[in-house]
Short mmCIF file of C-alpha atoms and ligand atoms in Angstrom, two decimals:
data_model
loop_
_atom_site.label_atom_id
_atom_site.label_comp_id
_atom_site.label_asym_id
_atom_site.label_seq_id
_atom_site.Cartn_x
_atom_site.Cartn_y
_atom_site.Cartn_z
CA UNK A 606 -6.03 19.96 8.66
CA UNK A 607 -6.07 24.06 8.45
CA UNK A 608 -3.85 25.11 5.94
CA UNK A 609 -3.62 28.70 6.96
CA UNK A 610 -0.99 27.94 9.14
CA UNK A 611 1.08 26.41 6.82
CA UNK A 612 0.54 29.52 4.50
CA UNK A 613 1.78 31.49 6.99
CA UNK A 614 4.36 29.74 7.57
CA UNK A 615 5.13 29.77 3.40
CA UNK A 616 5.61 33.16 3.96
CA UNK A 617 7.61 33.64 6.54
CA UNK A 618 9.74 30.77 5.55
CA UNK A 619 10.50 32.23 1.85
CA UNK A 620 9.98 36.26 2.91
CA UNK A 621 7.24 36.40 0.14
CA UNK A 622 3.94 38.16 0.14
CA UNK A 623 2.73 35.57 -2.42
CA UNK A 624 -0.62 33.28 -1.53
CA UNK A 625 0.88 29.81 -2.58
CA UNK A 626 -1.26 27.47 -4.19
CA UNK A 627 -1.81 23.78 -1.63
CA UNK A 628 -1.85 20.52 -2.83
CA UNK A 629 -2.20 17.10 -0.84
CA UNK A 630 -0.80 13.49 -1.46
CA UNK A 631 -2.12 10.79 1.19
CA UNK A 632 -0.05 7.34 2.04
CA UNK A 633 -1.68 4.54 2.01
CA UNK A 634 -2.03 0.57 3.46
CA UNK A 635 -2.52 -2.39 1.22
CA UNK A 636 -5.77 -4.38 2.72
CA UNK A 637 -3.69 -7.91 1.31
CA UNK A 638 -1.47 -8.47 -1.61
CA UNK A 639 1.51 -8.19 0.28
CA UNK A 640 5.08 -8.54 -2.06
CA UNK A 641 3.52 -9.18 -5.13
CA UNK A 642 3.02 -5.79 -7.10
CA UNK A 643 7.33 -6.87 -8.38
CA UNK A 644 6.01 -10.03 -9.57
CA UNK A 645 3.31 -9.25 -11.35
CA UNK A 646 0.68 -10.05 -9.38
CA UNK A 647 -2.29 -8.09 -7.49
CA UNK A 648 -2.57 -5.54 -4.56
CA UNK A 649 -5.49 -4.24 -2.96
CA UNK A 650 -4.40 -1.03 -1.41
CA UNK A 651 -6.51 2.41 -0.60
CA UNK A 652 -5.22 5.94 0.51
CA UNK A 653 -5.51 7.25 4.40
CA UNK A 654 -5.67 10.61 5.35
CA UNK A 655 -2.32 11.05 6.63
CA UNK A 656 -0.15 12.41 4.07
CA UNK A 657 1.76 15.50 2.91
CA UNK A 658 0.79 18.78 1.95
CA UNK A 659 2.75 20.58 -0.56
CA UNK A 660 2.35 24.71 -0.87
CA UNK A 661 3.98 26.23 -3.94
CA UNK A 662 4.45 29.64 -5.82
CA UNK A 663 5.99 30.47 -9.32
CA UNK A 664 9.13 32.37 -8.90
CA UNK A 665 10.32 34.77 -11.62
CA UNK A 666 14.14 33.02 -11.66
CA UNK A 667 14.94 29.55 -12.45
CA UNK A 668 15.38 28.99 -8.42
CA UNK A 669 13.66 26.16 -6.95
CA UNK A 670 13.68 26.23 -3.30
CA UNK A 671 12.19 23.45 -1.18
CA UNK A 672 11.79 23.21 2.58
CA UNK A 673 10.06 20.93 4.67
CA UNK A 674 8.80 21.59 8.19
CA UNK A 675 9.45 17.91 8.80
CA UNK A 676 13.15 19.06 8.57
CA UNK A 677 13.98 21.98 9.75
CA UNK A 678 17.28 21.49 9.93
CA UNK A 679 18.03 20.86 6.89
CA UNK A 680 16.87 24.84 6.11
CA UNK A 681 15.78 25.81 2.51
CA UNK A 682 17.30 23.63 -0.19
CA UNK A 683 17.98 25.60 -3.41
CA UNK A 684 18.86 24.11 -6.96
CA UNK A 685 18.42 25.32 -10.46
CA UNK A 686 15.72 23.74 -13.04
CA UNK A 687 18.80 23.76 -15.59
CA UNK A 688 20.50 21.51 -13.09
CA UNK A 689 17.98 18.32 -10.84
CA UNK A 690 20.86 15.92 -10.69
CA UNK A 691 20.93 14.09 -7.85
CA UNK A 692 22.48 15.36 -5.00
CA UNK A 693 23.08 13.77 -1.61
CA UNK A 694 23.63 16.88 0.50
CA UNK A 695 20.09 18.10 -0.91
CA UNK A 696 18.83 14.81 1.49
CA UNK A 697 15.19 14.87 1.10
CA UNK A 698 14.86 17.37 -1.25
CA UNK A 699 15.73 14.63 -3.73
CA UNK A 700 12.58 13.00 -4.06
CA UNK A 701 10.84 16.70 -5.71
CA UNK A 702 13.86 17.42 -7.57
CA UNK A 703 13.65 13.72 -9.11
CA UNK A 704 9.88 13.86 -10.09
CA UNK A 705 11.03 17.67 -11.35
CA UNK A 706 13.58 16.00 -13.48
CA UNK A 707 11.93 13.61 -15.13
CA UNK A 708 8.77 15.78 -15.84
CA UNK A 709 10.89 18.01 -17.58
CA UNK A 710 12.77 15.12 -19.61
CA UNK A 711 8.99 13.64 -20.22
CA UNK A 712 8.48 17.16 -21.94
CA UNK A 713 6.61 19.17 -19.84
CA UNK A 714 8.65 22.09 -19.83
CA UNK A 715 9.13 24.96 -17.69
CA UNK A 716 10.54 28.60 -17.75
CA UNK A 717 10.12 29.81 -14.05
CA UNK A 718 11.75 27.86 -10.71
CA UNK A 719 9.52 27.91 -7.26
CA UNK A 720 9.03 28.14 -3.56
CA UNK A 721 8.05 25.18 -1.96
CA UNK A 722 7.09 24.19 1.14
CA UNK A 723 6.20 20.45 2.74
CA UNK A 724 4.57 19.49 5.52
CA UNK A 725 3.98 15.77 6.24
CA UNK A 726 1.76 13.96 9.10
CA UNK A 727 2.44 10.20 8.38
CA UNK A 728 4.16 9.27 11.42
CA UNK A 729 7.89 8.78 10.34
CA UNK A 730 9.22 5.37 9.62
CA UNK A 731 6.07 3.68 9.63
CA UNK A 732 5.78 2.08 6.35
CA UNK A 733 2.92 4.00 5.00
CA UNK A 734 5.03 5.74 1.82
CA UNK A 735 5.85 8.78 3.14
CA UNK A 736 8.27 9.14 0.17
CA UNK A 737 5.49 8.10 -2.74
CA UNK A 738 3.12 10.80 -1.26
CA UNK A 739 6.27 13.47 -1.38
CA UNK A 740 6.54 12.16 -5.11
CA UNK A 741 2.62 12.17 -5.89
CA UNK A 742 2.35 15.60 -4.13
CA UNK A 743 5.00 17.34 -6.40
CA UNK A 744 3.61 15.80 -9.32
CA UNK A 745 0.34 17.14 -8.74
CA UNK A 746 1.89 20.13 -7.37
CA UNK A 747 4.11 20.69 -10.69
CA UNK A 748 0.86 20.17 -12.75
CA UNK A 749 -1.15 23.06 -11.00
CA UNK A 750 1.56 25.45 -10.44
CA UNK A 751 2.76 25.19 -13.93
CA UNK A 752 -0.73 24.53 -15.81
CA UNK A 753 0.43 21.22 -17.47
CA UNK A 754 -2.08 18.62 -18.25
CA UNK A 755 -0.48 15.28 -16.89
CA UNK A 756 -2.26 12.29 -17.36
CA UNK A 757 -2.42 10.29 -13.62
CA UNK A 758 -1.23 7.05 -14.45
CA UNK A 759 1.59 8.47 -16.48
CA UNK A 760 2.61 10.78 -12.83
CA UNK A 761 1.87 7.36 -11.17
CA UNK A 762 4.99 5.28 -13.40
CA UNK A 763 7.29 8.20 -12.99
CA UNK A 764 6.69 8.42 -9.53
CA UNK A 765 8.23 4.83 -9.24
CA UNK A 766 10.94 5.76 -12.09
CA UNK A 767 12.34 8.39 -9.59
CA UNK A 768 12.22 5.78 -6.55
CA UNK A 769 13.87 2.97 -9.11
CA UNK A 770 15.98 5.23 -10.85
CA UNK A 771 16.62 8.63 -8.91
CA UNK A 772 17.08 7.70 -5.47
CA UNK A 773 17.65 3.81 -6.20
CA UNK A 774 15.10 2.22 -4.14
CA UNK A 775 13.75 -0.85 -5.81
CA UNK A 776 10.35 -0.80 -5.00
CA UNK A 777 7.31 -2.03 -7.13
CA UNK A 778 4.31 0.27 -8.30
CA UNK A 779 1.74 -0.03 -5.50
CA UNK A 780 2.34 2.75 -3.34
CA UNK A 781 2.88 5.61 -6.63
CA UNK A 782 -0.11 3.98 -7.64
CA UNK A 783 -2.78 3.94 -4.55
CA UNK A 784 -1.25 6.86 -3.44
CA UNK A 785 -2.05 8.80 -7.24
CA UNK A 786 -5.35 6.90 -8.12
CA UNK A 787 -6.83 6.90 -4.63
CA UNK A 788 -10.88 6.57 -3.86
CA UNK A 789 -12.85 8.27 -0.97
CA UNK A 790 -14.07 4.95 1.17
CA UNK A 791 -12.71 2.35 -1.51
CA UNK A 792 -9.70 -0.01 -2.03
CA UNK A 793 -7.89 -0.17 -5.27
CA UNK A 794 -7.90 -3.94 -7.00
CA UNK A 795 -4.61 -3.43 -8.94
CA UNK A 796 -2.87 -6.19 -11.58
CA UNK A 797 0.61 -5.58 -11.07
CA UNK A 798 1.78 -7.02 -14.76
CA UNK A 799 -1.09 -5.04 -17.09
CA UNK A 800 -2.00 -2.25 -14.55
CA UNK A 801 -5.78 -2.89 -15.07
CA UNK A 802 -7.76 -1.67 -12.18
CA UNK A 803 -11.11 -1.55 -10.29
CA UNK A 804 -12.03 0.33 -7.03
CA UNK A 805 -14.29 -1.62 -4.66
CA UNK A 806 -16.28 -0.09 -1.77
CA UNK A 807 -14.96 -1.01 1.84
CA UNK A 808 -18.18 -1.43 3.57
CA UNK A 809 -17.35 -2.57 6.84
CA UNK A 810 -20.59 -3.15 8.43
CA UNK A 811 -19.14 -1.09 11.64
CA UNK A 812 -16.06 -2.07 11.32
CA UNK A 813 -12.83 0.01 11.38
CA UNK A 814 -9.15 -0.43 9.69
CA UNK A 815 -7.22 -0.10 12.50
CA UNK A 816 -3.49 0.86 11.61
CA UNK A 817 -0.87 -0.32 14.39
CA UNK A 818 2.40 1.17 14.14
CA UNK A 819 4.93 -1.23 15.53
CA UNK A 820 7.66 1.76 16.35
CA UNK A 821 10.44 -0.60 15.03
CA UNK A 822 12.93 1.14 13.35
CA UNK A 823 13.36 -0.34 10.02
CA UNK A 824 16.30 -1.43 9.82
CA UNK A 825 17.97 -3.43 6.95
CA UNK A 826 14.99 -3.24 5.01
CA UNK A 827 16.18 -2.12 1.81
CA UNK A 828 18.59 -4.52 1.80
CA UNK A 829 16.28 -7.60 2.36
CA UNK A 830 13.57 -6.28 0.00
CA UNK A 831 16.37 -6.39 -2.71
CA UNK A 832 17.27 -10.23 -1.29
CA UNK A 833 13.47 -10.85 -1.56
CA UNK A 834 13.67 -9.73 -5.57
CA UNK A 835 16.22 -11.55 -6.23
CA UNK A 836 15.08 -15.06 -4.74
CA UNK A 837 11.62 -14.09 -6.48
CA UNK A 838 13.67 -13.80 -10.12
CA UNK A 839 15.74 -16.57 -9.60
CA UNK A 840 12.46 -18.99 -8.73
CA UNK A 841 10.78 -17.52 -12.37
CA UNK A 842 14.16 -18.05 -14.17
CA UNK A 843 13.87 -21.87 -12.86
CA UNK A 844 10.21 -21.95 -13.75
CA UNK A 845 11.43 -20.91 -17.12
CA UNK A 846 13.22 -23.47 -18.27
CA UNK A 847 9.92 -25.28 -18.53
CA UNK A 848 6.69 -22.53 -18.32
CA UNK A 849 6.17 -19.78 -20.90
CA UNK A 850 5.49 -17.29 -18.16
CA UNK A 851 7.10 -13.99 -17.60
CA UNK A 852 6.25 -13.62 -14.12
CA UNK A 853 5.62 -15.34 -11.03
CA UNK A 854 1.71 -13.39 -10.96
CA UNK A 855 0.65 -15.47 -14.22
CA UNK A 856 0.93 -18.74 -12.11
CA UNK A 857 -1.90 -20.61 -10.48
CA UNK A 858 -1.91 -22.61 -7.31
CA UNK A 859 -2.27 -25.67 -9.44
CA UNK A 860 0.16 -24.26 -11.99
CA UNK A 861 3.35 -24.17 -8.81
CA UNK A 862 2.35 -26.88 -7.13
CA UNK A 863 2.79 -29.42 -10.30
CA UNK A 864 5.89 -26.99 -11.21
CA UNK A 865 7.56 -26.36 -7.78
CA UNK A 866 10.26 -29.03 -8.62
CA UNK A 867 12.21 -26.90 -11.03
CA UNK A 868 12.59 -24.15 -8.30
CA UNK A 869 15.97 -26.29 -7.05
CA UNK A 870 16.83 -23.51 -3.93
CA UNK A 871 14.25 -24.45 -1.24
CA UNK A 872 14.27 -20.81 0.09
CA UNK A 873 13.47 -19.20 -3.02
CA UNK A 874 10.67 -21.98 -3.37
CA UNK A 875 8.81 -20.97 -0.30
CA UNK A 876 9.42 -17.23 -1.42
CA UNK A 877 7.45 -18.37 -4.77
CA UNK A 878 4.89 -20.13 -3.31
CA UNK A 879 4.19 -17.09 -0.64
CA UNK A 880 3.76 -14.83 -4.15
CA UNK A 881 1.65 -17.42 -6.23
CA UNK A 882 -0.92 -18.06 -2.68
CA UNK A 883 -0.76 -14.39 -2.02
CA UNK A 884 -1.99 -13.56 -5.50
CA UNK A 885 -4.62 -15.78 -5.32
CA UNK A 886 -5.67 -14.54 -2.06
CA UNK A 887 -5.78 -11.10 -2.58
CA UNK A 888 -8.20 -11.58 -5.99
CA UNK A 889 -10.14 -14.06 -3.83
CA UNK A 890 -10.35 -11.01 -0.55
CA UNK A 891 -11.58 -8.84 -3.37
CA UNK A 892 -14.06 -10.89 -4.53
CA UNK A 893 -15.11 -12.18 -0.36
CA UNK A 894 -15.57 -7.92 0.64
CA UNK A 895 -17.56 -7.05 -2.95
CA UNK A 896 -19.73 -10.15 -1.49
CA UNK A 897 -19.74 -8.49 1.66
CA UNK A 898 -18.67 -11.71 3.11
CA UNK A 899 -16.31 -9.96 5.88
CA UNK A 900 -15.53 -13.09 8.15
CA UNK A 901 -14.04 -14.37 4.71
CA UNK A 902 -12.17 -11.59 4.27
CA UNK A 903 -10.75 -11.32 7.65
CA UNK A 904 -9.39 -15.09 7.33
CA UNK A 905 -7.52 -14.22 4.21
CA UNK A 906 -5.41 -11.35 5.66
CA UNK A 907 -4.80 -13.91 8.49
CA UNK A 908 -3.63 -16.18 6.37
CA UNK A 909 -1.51 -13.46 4.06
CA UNK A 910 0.26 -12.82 7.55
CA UNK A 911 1.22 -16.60 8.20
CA UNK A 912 2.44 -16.58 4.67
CA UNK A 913 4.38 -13.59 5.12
CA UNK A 914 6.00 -14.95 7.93
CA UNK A 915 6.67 -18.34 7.61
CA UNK A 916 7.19 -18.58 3.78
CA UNK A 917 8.10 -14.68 2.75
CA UNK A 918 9.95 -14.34 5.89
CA UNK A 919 9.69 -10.47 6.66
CA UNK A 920 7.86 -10.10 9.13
CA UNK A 921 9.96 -10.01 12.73
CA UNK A 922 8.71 -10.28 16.43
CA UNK A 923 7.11 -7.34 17.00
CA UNK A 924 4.39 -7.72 13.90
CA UNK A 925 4.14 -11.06 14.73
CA UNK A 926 3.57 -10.02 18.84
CA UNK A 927 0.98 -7.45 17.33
CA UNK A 928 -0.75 -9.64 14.91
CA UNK A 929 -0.87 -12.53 17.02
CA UNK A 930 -1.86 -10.57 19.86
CA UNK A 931 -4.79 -8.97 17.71
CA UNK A 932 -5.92 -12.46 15.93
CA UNK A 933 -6.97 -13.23 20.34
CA UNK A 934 -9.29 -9.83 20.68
CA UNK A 935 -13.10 -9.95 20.86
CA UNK A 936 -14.28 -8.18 17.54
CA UNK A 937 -11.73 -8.93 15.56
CA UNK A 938 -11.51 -10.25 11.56
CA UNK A 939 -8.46 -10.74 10.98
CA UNK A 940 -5.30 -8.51 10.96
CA UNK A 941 -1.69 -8.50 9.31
CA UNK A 942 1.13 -6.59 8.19
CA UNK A 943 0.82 -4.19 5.92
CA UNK A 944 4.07 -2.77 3.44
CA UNK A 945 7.31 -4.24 2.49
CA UNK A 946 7.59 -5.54 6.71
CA UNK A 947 10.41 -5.56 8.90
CA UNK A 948 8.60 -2.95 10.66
CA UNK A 949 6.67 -0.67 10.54
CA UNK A 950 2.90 -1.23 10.04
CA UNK A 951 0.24 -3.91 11.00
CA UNK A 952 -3.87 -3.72 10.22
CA UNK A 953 -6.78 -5.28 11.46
CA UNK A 954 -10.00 -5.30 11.12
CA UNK A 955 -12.22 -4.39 14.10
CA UNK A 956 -15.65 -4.23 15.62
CA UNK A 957 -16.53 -0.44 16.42
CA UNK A 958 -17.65 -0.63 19.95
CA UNK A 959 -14.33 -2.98 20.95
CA UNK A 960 -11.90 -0.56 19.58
CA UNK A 961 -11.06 0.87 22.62
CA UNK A 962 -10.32 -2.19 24.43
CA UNK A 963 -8.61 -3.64 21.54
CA UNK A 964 -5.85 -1.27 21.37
CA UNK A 965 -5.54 -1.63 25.34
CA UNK A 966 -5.26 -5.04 25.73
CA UNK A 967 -3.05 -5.21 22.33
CA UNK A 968 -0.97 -2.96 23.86
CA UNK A 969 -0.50 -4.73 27.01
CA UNK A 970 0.71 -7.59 25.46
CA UNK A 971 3.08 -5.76 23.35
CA UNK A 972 4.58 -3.74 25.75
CA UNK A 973 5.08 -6.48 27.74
CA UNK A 974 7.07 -8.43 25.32
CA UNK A 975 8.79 -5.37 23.27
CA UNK A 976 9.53 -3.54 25.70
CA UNK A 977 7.66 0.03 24.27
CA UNK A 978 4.64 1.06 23.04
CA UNK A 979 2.38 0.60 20.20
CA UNK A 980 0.60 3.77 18.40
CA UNK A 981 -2.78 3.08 16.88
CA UNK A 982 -4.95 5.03 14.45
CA UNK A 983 -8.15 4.57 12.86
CA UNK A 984 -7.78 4.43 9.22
CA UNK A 985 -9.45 6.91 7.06
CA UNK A 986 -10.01 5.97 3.45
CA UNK A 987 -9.61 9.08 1.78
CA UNK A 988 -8.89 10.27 -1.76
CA UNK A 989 -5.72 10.43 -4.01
CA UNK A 990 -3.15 13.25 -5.04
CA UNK A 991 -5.14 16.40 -5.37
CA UNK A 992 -4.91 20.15 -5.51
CA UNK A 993 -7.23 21.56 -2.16
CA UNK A 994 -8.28 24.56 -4.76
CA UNK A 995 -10.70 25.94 -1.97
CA UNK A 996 -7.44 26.73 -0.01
CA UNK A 997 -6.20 28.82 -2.34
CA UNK A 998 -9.26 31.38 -2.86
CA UNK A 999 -8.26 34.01 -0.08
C1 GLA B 981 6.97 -1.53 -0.26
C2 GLA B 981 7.17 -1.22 -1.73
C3 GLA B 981 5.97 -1.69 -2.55
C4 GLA B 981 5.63 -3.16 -2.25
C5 GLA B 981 5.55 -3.39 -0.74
C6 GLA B 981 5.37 -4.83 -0.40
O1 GLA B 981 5.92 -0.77 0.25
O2 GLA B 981 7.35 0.17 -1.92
O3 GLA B 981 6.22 -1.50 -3.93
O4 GLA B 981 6.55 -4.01 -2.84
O5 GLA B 981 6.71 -2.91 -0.07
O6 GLA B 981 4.14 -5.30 -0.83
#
């Protein structure tokens, strides 16, 4: 992406002769490990080139004033640094004045306010954190423009704090975290519970992550996710009356299946048992791609998909009609959803040369059924928050 037009823009936007320093955050999918990072089990996600870019300058006031080409409408949003509380009429300009916020209440202070400008190219809605890469990309952007030292997995935590606590989404850590820790060409292994990590390779043997945006609005989804959490908690608080565990990831397969009984709600049992198999999976897909064992790998997301739909229940017609439509193409290793569901994204995993006529003949089907189109993209596996210093030598 050229940057120079969004400098330009900068500066016609704010009415400043001042070169802005640019920063990127990308989103991200999760390859499997699908509703697990809030119960302490594992993900395997990696960041994609899509993203946002952030462009800021120091003013001399205490102004901050934020703008996003993504919302013109909404014109330039202007608050104080003395005063980041929450304010709904300051709509998206939340999510940097949150991560401001809590920066400064971590300690890192600062004297001056700023112009900033976003521009974001993950396609709206989608389910590939659009809101964790506007977090990640004013952290990072806060740590350059200001010349603060911020350790990554510390920007990572309060990244989630200001989804959790500042604009009262309950999500887990997965996307803060792929989206800040991010690897050219490799996935992130990530334990939910102890955040231990390891990056593994995606060698594909030519092979491409094909994203497939369903174009379902996602409606209700906050609301289920929350229902989700809560069946999950209630199943560990049964669990607990009899296992020491404090949190559904520390079970094994053998572990629920001679414990399952105590879970006494049948719904919140299958919502278990989708966590408990998913974890396992997602350590086992990690293990199947290091081995290079890619049919293997393929099966597991397949399976991860059943899981998500029969026992997990989020997944809706029109991921199933794309999954189930992709799991029937020639070069294909397996596909599923990808994010919290009810929407938004699918993956799979296909042969190079059939690429082409996957996404026509996946298409087909869905538009016959749904009633609209698909989008596709290929997925590139790029690297995590970062300042693009080149971009700012001019
Ligand atoms: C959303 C949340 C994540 C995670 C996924 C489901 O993307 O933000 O924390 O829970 O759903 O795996």
């Amino acid at each position: 992406m050229k940057t120079s037009f969004l400098q330009q823009s900068f500066k016609n936007i704010f009415n400043t002769t001042l070169i802005p320093y640019v920063f990127f955050a990308p989103g991200r999918v999760n390859l499997i490990g699908e509703h697990t990072d809030y119960n302490g089990g594992h993900v395997f996600p990696a960041s994609i080139s899509f993203g946002t870019y952030a462009l800021g300058a120091k003013r001399e006031d205490h102004k901050l004033r934020f703008y996003s080409m993504n919302f013109p409408d909404k014109g330039i949003i202007e608050c104080d640094i003395t005063n980041l509380n929450y304010d709904k009429s300051h709509d998206w300009a939340n999510y940097p004045k949150g991560m401001f916020l809590f920066l400064m209440e971590m300690g890192y202070d600062i004297t001056h306010g700023a112009d900033i400008l976003f521009y974001g190219n993950i396609p709206n809605g989608a389910g590939l954190s659009s809101s964790a890469s506007i977090e990640l990309v004013t952290g990072v952007l806060f740590e350059g423009l200001f010349k603060k030292d911020i350790d990554r997995i510390e920007m990572v935590k309060l990244g989630q704090k200001v989804e959790n606590e500042y604009i009262g989404v309950n999500s887990g850590i997965m996307d803060q975290f792929a989206i800040g820790m991010g690897k050219k060409e490799h996935a992130i292994l990530l334990n939910c519970n102890t955040l231990e990590y390891s990056y593994a390779p995606i060698n594909l043997n030519n092979h491409v992550i094909m994203i497939i945006n369903s174009n379902k609005q996602r409606i209700l989804a906050s609301s289920k996710y929350n229902e989700r959490r809560s069946e999950c908690e209630n199943a560990l608080k049964d669990l607990q009356t009899k296992l020491p565990i404090q949190s559904l990831g520390e079970l094994r397969k053998e572990d629920f299946e001679s414990n399952k009984h105590l879970i006494t709600n049948q719904i919140n049992q299958k919502r278990a048992k989708h966590v408990v198999y998913e974890n396992a999976r997602t350590i086992e897909a990690h293990n199947q791609l290091k081995l290079g064992k890619l049919e293997n790998f393929g099966a597991l997301m397949n399976e991860s998909h059943i899981s998500l739909r029969d026992d997990y229940e989020v997944t809706g017609f029109e991921l199933d009609t794309i999954v189930e439509a992709s799991w029937e193409q020639d070069g294909v290793l397996g596909a599923r959803m990808t994010g919290a569901g009810f929407g938004g994204c699918a993956i799979a995993i296909v042969e190079d040369g059939k690429a082409e006529m996957f996404k026509e003949n996946v298409n087909a089907i869905y538009k016959e059924k749904v009633g609209y189109d698909a989008t596709f993209y290929i997925a590139t596996i790029g690297d995590g928050a970062i300042q693009l210093t080149e971009e700012v030598v001019k």
